[in-house]
PDB file of C-alpha atoms in Angstrom:
ATOM      1  CA  MET A 491      29.248  26.817   3.787  1.00  0.00           C
ATOM      2  CA  SER A 492      27.311  29.528   5.582  1.00  0.00           C
ATOM      3  CA  MET A 493      25.891  29.556   9.085  1.00  0.00           C
ATOM      4  CA  THR A 494      22.589  31.011  10.148  1.00  0.00           C
ATOM      5  CA  ALA A 495      22.781  33.958  12.506  1.00  0.00           C
ATOM      6  CA  ASN A 496      19.652  33.024  14.416  1.00  0.00           C
ATOM      7  CA  ALA A 497      20.466  30.654  17.279  1.00  0.00           C
ATOM      8  CA  THR A 498      17.146  31.143  19.075  1.00  0.00           C
ATOM      9  CA  PRO A 499      14.298  28.744  18.268  1.00  0.00           C
ATOM     10  CA  GLU A 500      11.242  30.267  16.648  1.00  0.00           C
ATOM     11  CA  PRO A 501       8.338  30.730  19.113  1.00  0.00           C
ATOM     12  CA  GLU A 502       6.322  27.798  17.814  1.00  0.00           C
ATOM     13  CA  ASP A 503       9.412  25.578  17.689  1.00  0.00           C
ATOM     14  CA  ARG A 504       9.814  26.031  21.443  1.00  0.00           C
ATOM     15  CA  ARG A 505       6.742  23.822  21.899  1.00  0.00           C
ATOM     16  CA  ILE A 506       8.649  20.825  20.551  1.00  0.00           C
ATOM     17  CA  LEU A 507      11.969  21.450  22.298  1.00  0.00           C
ATOM     18  CA  PRO A 508      13.190  18.790  24.752  1.00  0.00           C
ATOM     19  CA  LYS A 509      11.786  19.198  28.245  1.00  0.00           C
ATOM     20  CA  THR A 510      15.243  18.710  29.785  1.00  0.00           C
ATOM     21  CA  THR A 511      16.946  21.926  30.847  1.00  0.00           C
ATOM     22  CA  GLY A 512      20.405  22.828  32.102  1.00  0.00           C
ATOM     23  CA  PRO A 513      23.667  24.234  30.762  1.00  0.00           C
ATOM     24  CA  LEU A 514      24.453  21.300  28.461  1.00  0.00           C
ATOM     25  CA  TRP A 515      21.030  21.438  26.823  1.00  0.00           C
ATOM     26  CA  ALA A 516      21.439  25.211  26.494  1.00  0.00           C
ATOM     27  CA  ILE A 517      24.704  24.605  24.631  1.00  0.00           C
ATOM     28  CA  HIS A 518      22.905  22.060  22.461  1.00  0.00           C
ATOM     29  CA  HIS A 519      20.174  24.585  21.589  1.00  0.00           C
ATOM     30  CA  TRP A 520      22.820  27.167  20.656  1.00  0.00           C
ATOM     31  CA  LEU A 521      24.798  24.741  18.507  1.00  0.00           C
ATOM     32  CA  ASN A 522      21.637  23.526  16.831  1.00  0.00           C
ATOM     33  CA  GLY A 523      20.807  27.111  15.912  1.00  0.00           C
ATOM     34  CA  VAL A 524      24.182  28.188  14.532  1.00  0.00           C
ATOM     35  CA  THR A 525      25.367  25.056  12.713  1.00  0.00           C
ATOM     36  CA  PRO A 526      24.462  24.506   9.032  1.00  0.00           C
ATOM     37  CA  LYS A 527      21.455  22.358   8.206  1.00  0.00           C
ATOM     38  CA  THR A 528      23.458  19.633   6.459  1.00  0.00           C
ATOM     39  CA  ARG A 529      23.614  15.880   6.969  1.00  0.00           C
ATOM     40  CA  ARG A 530      27.068  16.161   8.547  1.00  0.00           C
ATOM     41  CA  PHE A 531      25.780  18.511  11.217  1.00  0.00           C
ATOM     42  CA  ASP A 532      22.519  16.562  11.517  1.00  0.00           C
ATOM     43  CA  LYS A 533      24.651  13.642  12.673  1.00  0.00           C
ATOM     44  CA  LEU A 534      26.718  15.780  15.035  1.00  0.00           C
ATOM     45  CA  ILE A 535      23.694  17.358  16.713  1.00  0.00           C
ATOM     46  CA  SER A 536      21.836  14.031  16.870  1.00  0.00           C
ATOM     47  CA  CYS A 537      24.794  12.346  18.586  1.00  0.00           C
ATOM     48  CA  LEU A 538      24.899  15.199  21.091  1.00  0.00           C
ATOM     49  CA  GLN A 539      21.171  14.775  21.735  1.00  0.00           C
ATOM     50  CA  PHE A 540      21.794  11.062  22.286  1.00  0.00           C
ATOM     51  CA  ARG A 541      24.618  11.789  24.740  1.00  0.00           C
ATOM     52  CA  LEU A 542      22.478  14.206  26.729  1.00  0.00           C
ATOM     53  CA  SER A 543      19.486  11.826  26.785  1.00  0.00           C
ATOM     54  CA  HIS A 544      21.288   8.566  27.595  1.00  0.00           C
ATOM     55  CA  GLY A 545      24.468   9.617  29.384  1.00  0.00           C
ATOM     56  CA  ARG A 546      26.766   7.928  26.856  1.00  0.00           C
ATOM     57  CA  TRP A 547      27.915   8.297  23.281  1.00  0.00           C
ATOM     58  CA  PRO A 548      26.250   6.099  20.629  1.00  0.00           C
ATOM     59  CA  GLY A 549      27.788   3.117  18.875  1.00  0.00           C
ATOM     60  CA  ARG A 550      29.224   1.378  21.926  1.00  0.00           C
ATOM     61  CA  ARG A 551      26.306  -1.014  22.442  1.00  0.00           C
ATOM     62  CA  GLN A 552      23.911  -2.930  20.234  1.00  0.00           C
ATOM     63  CA  THR A 553      20.719  -1.506  21.693  1.00  0.00           C
ATOM     64  CA  LEU A 554      17.415  -0.254  20.368  1.00  0.00           C
ATOM     65  CA  GLN A 555      18.522   3.294  21.127  1.00  0.00           C
ATOM     66  CA  ASP A 556      21.620   2.894  18.951  1.00  0.00           C
ATOM     67  CA  ALA A 557      19.597   1.314  16.132  1.00  0.00           C
ATOM     68  CA  LEU A 558      17.156   4.214  16.122  1.00  0.00           C
ATOM     69  CA  LEU A 559      19.971   6.745  16.025  1.00  0.00           C
ATOM     70  CA  ALA A 560      21.596   4.871  13.131  1.00  0.00           C
ATOM     71  CA  LEU A 561      18.296   5.148  11.274  1.00  0.00           C
ATOM     72  CA  LYS A 562      18.055   8.852  12.037  1.00  0.00           C
ATOM     73  CA  VAL A 563      21.533   9.761  10.784  1.00  0.00           C
ATOM     74  CA  GLY A 564      21.682   7.274   7.883  1.00  0.00           C
ATOM     75  CA  ASP A 565      20.465   7.475   4.301  1.00  0.00           C
ATOM     76  CA  GLU A 566      17.358   5.326   4.829  1.00  0.00           C
ATOM     77  CA  ILE A 567      15.619   8.158   6.694  1.00  0.00           C
ATOM     78  CA  LEU A 568      15.484  10.030   3.364  1.00  0.00           C
ATOM     79  CA  SER A 569      13.961   7.204   1.334  1.00  0.00           C
ATOM     80  CA  PRO A 570      10.929   8.407  -0.674  1.00  0.00           C
ATOM     81  CA  ASP A 571       8.486   6.133   1.155  1.00  0.00           C
ATOM     82  CA  ARG A 572       9.729   7.205   4.572  1.00  0.00           C
ATOM     83  CA  VAL A 573       9.519  10.893   3.697  1.00  0.00           C
ATOM     84  CA  ARG A 574       6.072  10.367   2.206  1.00  0.00           C
ATOM     85  CA  THR A 575       4.722   8.569   5.264  1.00  0.00           C
ATOM     86  CA  THR A 576       6.150  11.221   7.572  1.00  0.00           C
ATOM     87  CA  ASP A 577       3.620  13.641   6.078  1.00  0.00           C
ATOM     88  CA  LYS A 578       0.309  12.897   7.816  1.00  0.00           C
ATOM     89  CA  GLU A 579      -1.707  13.667   4.687  1.00  0.00           C
ATOM     90  CA  LEU A 580       0.427  11.660   2.267  1.00  0.00           C
ATOM     91  CA  ALA A 581       0.714   8.742   4.707  1.00  0.00           C
ATOM     92  CA  LYS A 582      -3.001   8.089   4.315  1.00  0.00           C
ATOM     93  CA  GLY A 583      -2.546   7.527   0.590  1.00  0.00           C
ATOM     94  CA  PHE A 584       0.326   5.163   1.326  1.00  0.00           C
ATOM     95  CA  ILE A 585      -1.852   3.135   3.713  1.00  0.00           C
ATOM     96  CA  GLU A 586      -4.607   2.926   1.102  1.00  0.00           C
ATOM     97  CA  GLU A 587      -2.144   1.730  -1.556  1.00  0.00           C
ATOM     98  CA  LYS A 588      -0.343  -0.850   0.568  1.00  0.00           C
ATOM     99  CA  ALA A 589      -3.046  -2.100   2.922  1.00  0.00           C
ATOM    100  CA  GLY A 590      -6.297  -1.472   1.106  1.00  0.00           C
ATOM    101  CA  PRO A 591      -9.071   1.112   0.965  1.00  0.00           C
ATOM    102  CA  GLY A 592     -10.955   2.275   4.008  1.00  0.00           C
ATOM    103  CA  LEU A 593      -8.218   1.540   6.555  1.00  0.00           C
ATOM    104  CA  ALA A 594      -6.836   5.048   6.999  1.00  0.00           C
ATOM    105  CA  VAL A 595      -8.708   7.377   9.334  1.00  0.00           C
ATOM    106  CA  PRO A 596     -10.963   9.563   7.121  1.00  0.00           C
ATOM    107  CA  THR A 597      -9.794  13.103   6.382  1.00  0.00           C
ATOM    108  CA  ILE A 598     -12.264  15.980   6.670  1.00  0.00           C
ATOM    109  CA  ALA A 599     -10.025  18.767   5.383  1.00  0.00           C
ATOM    110  CA  VAL A 600      -6.423  19.730   4.714  1.00  0.00           C
ATOM    111  CA  LEU A 601      -5.673  23.406   5.398  1.00  0.00           C
ATOM    112  CA  ARG A 602      -2.721  24.747   3.430  1.00  0.00           C
ATOM    113  CA  SER A 603      -2.283  28.292   4.740  1.00  0.00           C
ATOM    114  CA  LYS A 604      -2.800  30.383   7.860  1.00  0.00           C
ATOM    115  CA  GLN A 605      -5.586  32.247   6.101  1.00  0.00           C
ATOM    116  CA  GLU A 606      -7.391  29.027   5.211  1.00  0.00           C
ATOM    117  CA  ALA A 607      -7.018  27.732   8.761  1.00  0.00           C
ATOM    118  CA  SER A 608      -8.343  30.975  10.252  1.00  0.00           C
ATOM    119  CA  ALA A 609     -11.415  30.965   8.006  1.00  0.00           C
ATOM    120  CA  TYR A 610     -12.243  27.257   8.280  1.00  0.00           C
ATOM    121  CA  ALA A 611     -15.288  26.242  10.337  1.00  0.00           C
ATOM    122  CA  LEU A 612     -14.106  23.269  12.373  1.00  0.00           C
ATOM    123  CA  PRO A 613     -16.516  20.362  12.939  1.00  0.00           C
ATOM    124  CA  ARG A 614     -17.845  19.880  16.457  1.00  0.00           C
ATOM    125  CA  ARG A 615     -15.943  16.599  16.768  1.00  0.00           C
ATOM    126  CA  CYS A 616     -12.575  16.297  15.072  1.00  0.00           C
ATOM    127  CA  VAL A 617      -8.839  15.809  15.520  1.00  0.00           C
ATOM    128  CA  ILE A 618      -6.523  18.567  14.286  1.00  0.00           C
ATOM    129  CA  LYS A 619      -2.800  18.086  13.649  1.00  0.00           C
ATOM    130  CA  PRO A 620       0.058  19.637  11.677  1.00  0.00           C
ATOM    131  CA  THR A 621       1.004  17.226   8.896  1.00  0.00           C
ATOM    132  CA  HIS A 622       4.668  18.248   8.957  1.00  0.00           C
ATOM    133  CA  SER A 623       5.424  18.012  12.680  1.00  0.00           C
ATOM    134  CA  SER A 624       5.116  15.557  15.554  1.00  0.00           C
ATOM    135  CA  GLY A 625       3.565  15.611  18.993  1.00  0.00           C
ATOM    136  CA  SER A 626       1.116  18.472  18.387  1.00  0.00           C
ATOM    137  CA  VAL A 627      -2.605  17.702  18.371  1.00  0.00           C
ATOM    138  CA  ILE A 628      -5.941  19.255  19.299  1.00  0.00           C
ATOM    139  CA  ILE A 629      -8.891  16.948  19.984  1.00  0.00           C
ATOM    140  CA  ARG A 630     -12.267  18.642  19.749  1.00  0.00           C
ATOM    141  CA  ARG A 631     -14.800  16.432  21.494  1.00  0.00           C
ATOM    142  CA  ASP A 632     -18.056  18.397  21.494  1.00  0.00           C
ATOM    143  CA  GLY A 633     -17.795  21.860  19.989  1.00  0.00           C
ATOM    144  CA  GLU A 634     -15.619  23.343  22.730  1.00  0.00           C
ATOM    145  CA  PRO A 635     -13.576  26.489  21.865  1.00  0.00           C
ATOM    146  CA  VAL A 636     -10.382  25.886  19.905  1.00  0.00           C
ATOM    147  CA  ASN A 637      -7.264  28.054  20.035  1.00  0.00           C
ATOM    148  CA  ILE A 638      -7.042  29.148  16.395  1.00  0.00           C
ATOM    149  CA  ASP A 639      -3.780  31.005  17.053  1.00  0.00           C
ATOM    150  CA  ARG A 640      -2.188  27.726  18.050  1.00  0.00           C
ATOM    151  CA  ILE A 641      -3.365  26.103  14.816  1.00  0.00           C
ATOM    152  CA  THR A 642      -2.077  28.934  12.622  1.00  0.00           C
ATOM    153  CA  GLY A 643       1.165  28.838  14.611  1.00  0.00           C
ATOM    154  CA  TRP A 644       1.731  25.280  13.412  1.00  0.00           C
ATOM    155  CA  PHE A 645       2.515  26.671   9.967  1.00  0.00           C
ATOM    156  CA  ASP A 646       5.700  28.048  11.550  1.00  0.00           C
ATOM    157  CA  HIS A 647       6.694  24.685  13.057  1.00  0.00           C
ATOM    158  CA  ASN A 648       9.965  23.300  11.772  1.00  0.00           C
ATOM    159  CA  TYR A 649      10.454  19.899  13.364  1.00  0.00           C
ATOM    160  CA  TYR A 650      13.654  19.270  11.440  1.00  0.00           C
ATOM    161  CA  ARG A 651      15.180  22.492  12.703  1.00  0.00           C
ATOM    162  CA  VAL A 652      14.660  21.372  16.300  1.00  0.00           C
ATOM    163  CA  TRP A 653      15.391  17.627  16.131  1.00  0.00           C
ATOM    164  CA  ARG A 654      17.406  17.236  12.897  1.00  0.00           C
ATOM    165  CA  GLU A 655      15.156  14.409  11.676  1.00  0.00           C
ATOM    166  CA  ALA A 656      15.803  14.848   7.980  1.00  0.00           C
ATOM    167  CA  ASN A 657      12.621  13.132   6.819  1.00  0.00           C
ATOM    168  CA  TYR A 658      10.787  16.247   8.061  1.00  0.00           C
ATOM    169  CA  ARG A 659      13.135  18.711   6.344  1.00  0.00           C
ATOM    170  CA  ASP A 660      11.256  19.389   3.108  1.00  0.00           C
ATOM    171  CA  LEU A 661       7.660  18.769   4.191  1.00  0.00           C
ATOM    172  CA  ALA A 662       5.177  21.482   3.254  1.00  0.00           C
ATOM    173  CA  PRO A 663       3.415  23.012   6.278  1.00  0.00           C
ATOM    174  CA  LYS A 664      -0.246  21.963   6.403  1.00  0.00           C
ATOM    175  CA  VAL A 665      -2.916  21.226   8.983  1.00  0.00           C
ATOM    176  CA  ILE A 666      -5.066  18.116   8.687  1.00  0.00           C
ATOM    177  CA  VAL A 667      -8.550  17.821  10.161  1.00  0.00           C
ATOM    178  CA  ARG A 668      -9.785  14.266  10.494  1.00  0.00           C
ATOM    179  CA  THR A 669     -12.715  12.484  11.976  1.00  0.00           C
ATOM    180  CA  GLY A 670     -12.540  12.120  15.714  1.00  0.00           C
ATOM    181  CA  ARG A 671     -14.282  10.133  18.405  1.00  0.00           C
ATOM    182  CA  VAL A 672     -13.560   9.236  22.002  1.00  0.00           C
ATOM    183  CA  ARG A 673     -12.046   5.777  21.893  1.00  0.00           C
ATOM    184  CA  SER A 674     -12.877   3.151  24.450  1.00  0.00           C
ATOM    185  CA  ARG A 675     -10.363   1.782  26.937  1.00  0.00           C
ATOM    186  CA  SER A 676     -10.066  -1.403  24.885  1.00  0.00           C
ATOM    187  CA  GLU A 677      -8.804   0.299  21.743  1.00  0.00           C
ATOM    188  CA  TYR A 678      -5.187   0.605  20.734  1.00  0.00           C
ATOM    189  CA  ARG A 679      -3.077   2.051  17.966  1.00  0.00           C
ATOM    190  CA  ALA A 680      -0.261   0.119  16.296  1.00  0.00           C
ATOM    191  CA  GLN A 681       2.777   1.708  14.700  1.00  0.00           C
ATOM    192  CA  GLY A 682       5.743   0.437  12.723  1.00  0.00           C
ATOM    193  CA  VAL A 683       8.840   2.106  14.132  1.00  0.00           C
ATOM    194  CA  LEU A 684      11.916   0.698  12.410  1.00  0.00           C
ATOM    195  CA  PRO A 685      12.696  -0.260   8.797  1.00  0.00           C
ATOM    196  CA  SER A 686      11.916  -3.721   7.464  1.00  0.00           C
ATOM    197  CA  GLY A 687      14.231  -6.614   8.243  1.00  0.00           C
ATOM    198  CA  ALA A 688      15.679  -7.985  11.442  1.00  0.00           C
ATOM    199  CA  GLY A 689      15.483  -4.626  13.176  1.00  0.00           C
ATOM    200  CA  GLN A 690      11.804  -3.996  12.576  1.00  0.00           C
ATOM    201  CA  SER A 691       9.643  -3.295  15.591  1.00  0.00           C
ATOM    202  CA  HIS A 692       6.122  -2.185  16.417  1.00  0.00           C
ATOM    203  CA  GLN A 693       4.657  -0.203  19.251  1.00  0.00           C
ATOM    204  CA  MET A 694       1.097  -0.335  20.530  1.00  0.00           C
ATOM    205  CA  LEU A 695      -0.503   2.570  22.323  1.00  0.00           C
ATOM    206  CA  PRO A 696      -3.660   2.442  24.439  1.00  0.00           C
ATOM    207  CA  ARG A 697      -5.875   5.402  23.528  1.00  0.00           C
ATOM    208  CA  ARG A 698      -7.374   7.026  26.618  1.00  0.00           C
ATOM    209  CA  PRO A 699      -8.006  10.681  27.435  1.00  0.00           C
ATOM    210  CA  ARG A 700      -4.921  12.349  28.926  1.00  0.00           C
ATOM    211  CA  LYS A 701      -2.963   9.122  29.188  1.00  0.00           C
ATOM    212  CA  HIS A 702      -0.439   7.817  26.696  1.00  0.00           C
ATOM    213  CA  ASP A 703       1.594   4.706  27.369  1.00  0.00           C
ATOM    214  CA  VAL A 704       3.139   2.216  25.003  1.00  0.00           C
ATOM    215  CA  TYR A 705       4.544  -1.251  24.544  1.00  0.00           C
ATOM    216  CA  VAL A 706       7.148  -2.059  21.902  1.00  0.00           C
ATOM    217  CA  PHE A 707       7.434  -5.402  20.102  1.00  0.00           C
ATOM    218  CA  THR A 708       9.749  -7.025  17.577  1.00  0.00           C
ATOM    219  CA  ALA A 709       8.536  -7.791  14.051  1.00  0.00           C
ATOM    220  CA  ALA A 710       7.532 -11.222  15.404  1.00  0.00           C
ATOM    221  CA  TRP A 711       5.496  -9.504  18.163  1.00  0.00           C
ATOM    222  CA  GLN A 712       7.814 -10.412  21.020  1.00  0.00           C
ATOM    223  CA  PRO A 713       7.922  -7.741  23.762  1.00  0.00           C
ATOM    224  CA  LEU A 714      11.013  -5.524  23.851  1.00  0.00           C
ATOM    225  CA  HIS A 715      10.258  -3.922  27.233  1.00  0.00           C
ATOM    226  CA  ALA A 716      11.174  -0.508  25.888  1.00  0.00           C
ATOM    227  CA  THR A 717       9.237   2.691  25.438  1.00  0.00           C
ATOM    228  CA  LEU A 718       9.472   5.997  23.611  1.00  0.00           C
ATOM    229  CA  GLY A 719       9.579   8.412  26.517  1.00  0.00           C
ATOM    230  CA  THR A 720       6.280   7.165  27.998  1.00  0.00           C
ATOM    231  CA  PRO A 721       5.344   4.489  30.560  1.00  0.00           C
ATOM    232  CA  VAL A 722       5.238   0.842  29.532  1.00  0.00           C
ATOM    233  CA  SER A 723       1.595  -0.171  29.319  1.00  0.00           C
ATOM    234  CA  PRO A 724       0.451  -3.154  31.433  1.00  0.00           C
ATOM    235  CA  GLU A 725      -2.738  -3.482  29.379  1.00  0.00           C
ATOM    236  CA  ILE A 726      -1.369  -4.565  26.007  1.00  0.00           C
ATOM    237  CA  ALA A 727      -1.147  -8.352  26.430  1.00  0.00           C
ATOM    238  CA  PRO A 728      -4.885  -9.203  26.250  1.00  0.00           C
ATOM    239  CA  ALA A 729      -5.411  -7.094  23.144  1.00  0.00           C
ATOM    240  CA  LEU A 730      -2.232  -8.380  21.511  1.00  0.00           C
ATOM    241  CA  LYS A 731      -3.383 -11.991  21.885  1.00  0.00           C
ATOM    242  CA  SER A 732      -6.441 -11.401  19.694  1.00  0.00           C
ATOM    243  CA  TRP A 733      -4.493  -9.393  17.152  1.00  0.00           C
ATOM    244  CA  ARG A 734      -1.676 -11.926  16.744  1.00  0.00           C
ATOM    245  CA  GLY A 735      -4.244 -14.520  15.716  1.00  0.00           C
ATOM    246  CA  SER A 736      -4.807 -12.669  12.476  1.00  0.00           C
ATOM    247  CA  SER A 737      -2.555 -13.645   9.564  1.00  0.00           C
ATOM    248  CA  ARG A 738      -2.890 -10.081   8.326  1.00  0.00           C
ATOM    249  CA  SER A 739      -1.286  -8.713  11.466  1.00  0.00           C
ATOM    250  CA  ARG A 740       1.755 -10.943  11.029  1.00  0.00           C
ATOM    251  CA  ARG A 741       2.391  -9.186   7.739  1.00  0.00           C
ATOM    252  CA  SER A 742       2.113  -5.821   9.505  1.00  0.00           C
ATOM    253  CA  SER A 743      -1.139  -5.080   7.717  1.00  0.00           C
ATOM    254  CA  PRO A 744      -3.614  -2.766   9.445  1.00  0.00           C
ATOM    255  CA  PRO A 745      -5.227  -4.518  12.396  1.00  0.00           C
ATOM    256  CA  LEU A 746      -8.602  -5.977  13.128  1.00  0.00           C
ATOM    257  CA  SER A 747     -11.774  -4.063  13.868  1.00  0.00           C
ATOM    258  CA  GLY A 748     -11.429  -1.889  16.947  1.00  0.00           C
ATOM    259  CA  TRP A 749      -7.901  -0.772  16.066  1.00  0.00           C
ATOM    260  CA  SER A 750      -6.538   2.078  13.990  1.00  0.00           C
ATOM    261  CA  ALA A 751      -3.519   1.845  11.711  1.00  0.00           C
ATOM    262  CA  SER A 752      -0.754   4.400  11.687  1.00  0.00           C
ATOM    263  CA  THR A 753       2.809   4.778  10.460  1.00  0.00           C
ATOM    264  CA  SER A 754       5.667   6.283  12.420  1.00  0.00           C
ATOM    265  CA  THR A 755       8.809   7.310  10.613  1.00  0.00           C
ATOM    266  CA  GLY A 756      10.823   9.690  12.744  1.00  0.00           C
ATOM    267  CA  ALA A 757      13.880   8.180  14.408  1.00  0.00           C
ATOM    268  CA  ALA A 758      13.454   8.141  18.171  1.00  0.00           C
ATOM    269  CA  ARG A 759      15.618  10.230  20.439  1.00  0.00           C
ATOM    270  CA  SER A 760      14.942   8.814  23.877  1.00  0.00           C
ATOM    271  CA  PHE A 761      13.881   5.193  23.882  1.00  0.00           C
ATOM    272  CA  SER A 762      14.349   3.890  27.404  1.00  0.00           C
ATOM    273  CA  SER A 763      14.555   0.365  28.696  1.00  0.00           C
ATOM    274  CA  GLY A 764      11.680  -0.945  30.752  1.00  0.00           C
ATOM    275  CA  ASN A 765      13.854  -3.501  32.553  1.00  0.00           C
TER     276      ASN A 765
END
């Protein structure tokens, strides 16, 4: 079993490093760089991330945080459907197959190399994301200049290398360009967060410029008062009432008009209680 000699994150990977700093996080970054990329060490590093984020070791409580970590370090994270829906391009096909045509946000282009991304003429209005990473996005609203170097840099992103979320490990680096529009204050996005069964949950995210807050619900749409590193939204209840009236929503199908459907597959690192 060999160890990599490079303990320093690649330049583009630094964009997705945890914001927390200090000596313990520095030790974490070093260990993450020098330990082998195997499931055994995925679990070790993930437990250390949990300890640094929550101030305790996992497994001592039956909380949402512990359930998400169990998903992250278990075998289910590598299921074919979960890996497929982690890829932002392939997830659209999954939505079409399971929920019906026309429910995934339309794709304009998928760029598969730095050269292709550099040469591509971006539409005046579009949303640009790496398909193999998380948290990186460029929204072009009306033809404003776009940092092409940032887009080509996404091909060097390795989300697994930073966060040890194994469903990202073997994803091919690509950039997806999809249709984009400025959503109104009344629009929300719904995500499935946990696997099916008693532990399933959903989160709903108001879509507003430069603001991102969430509310998390059980599979039966009861509030959990928890959030994935963002403020709990006070604006969800009115929109949820109209959505829950749809029999389709109870089956976790894509929502009614005015909503967009999305899947979320990465295990969370820092869910925090809203109580």
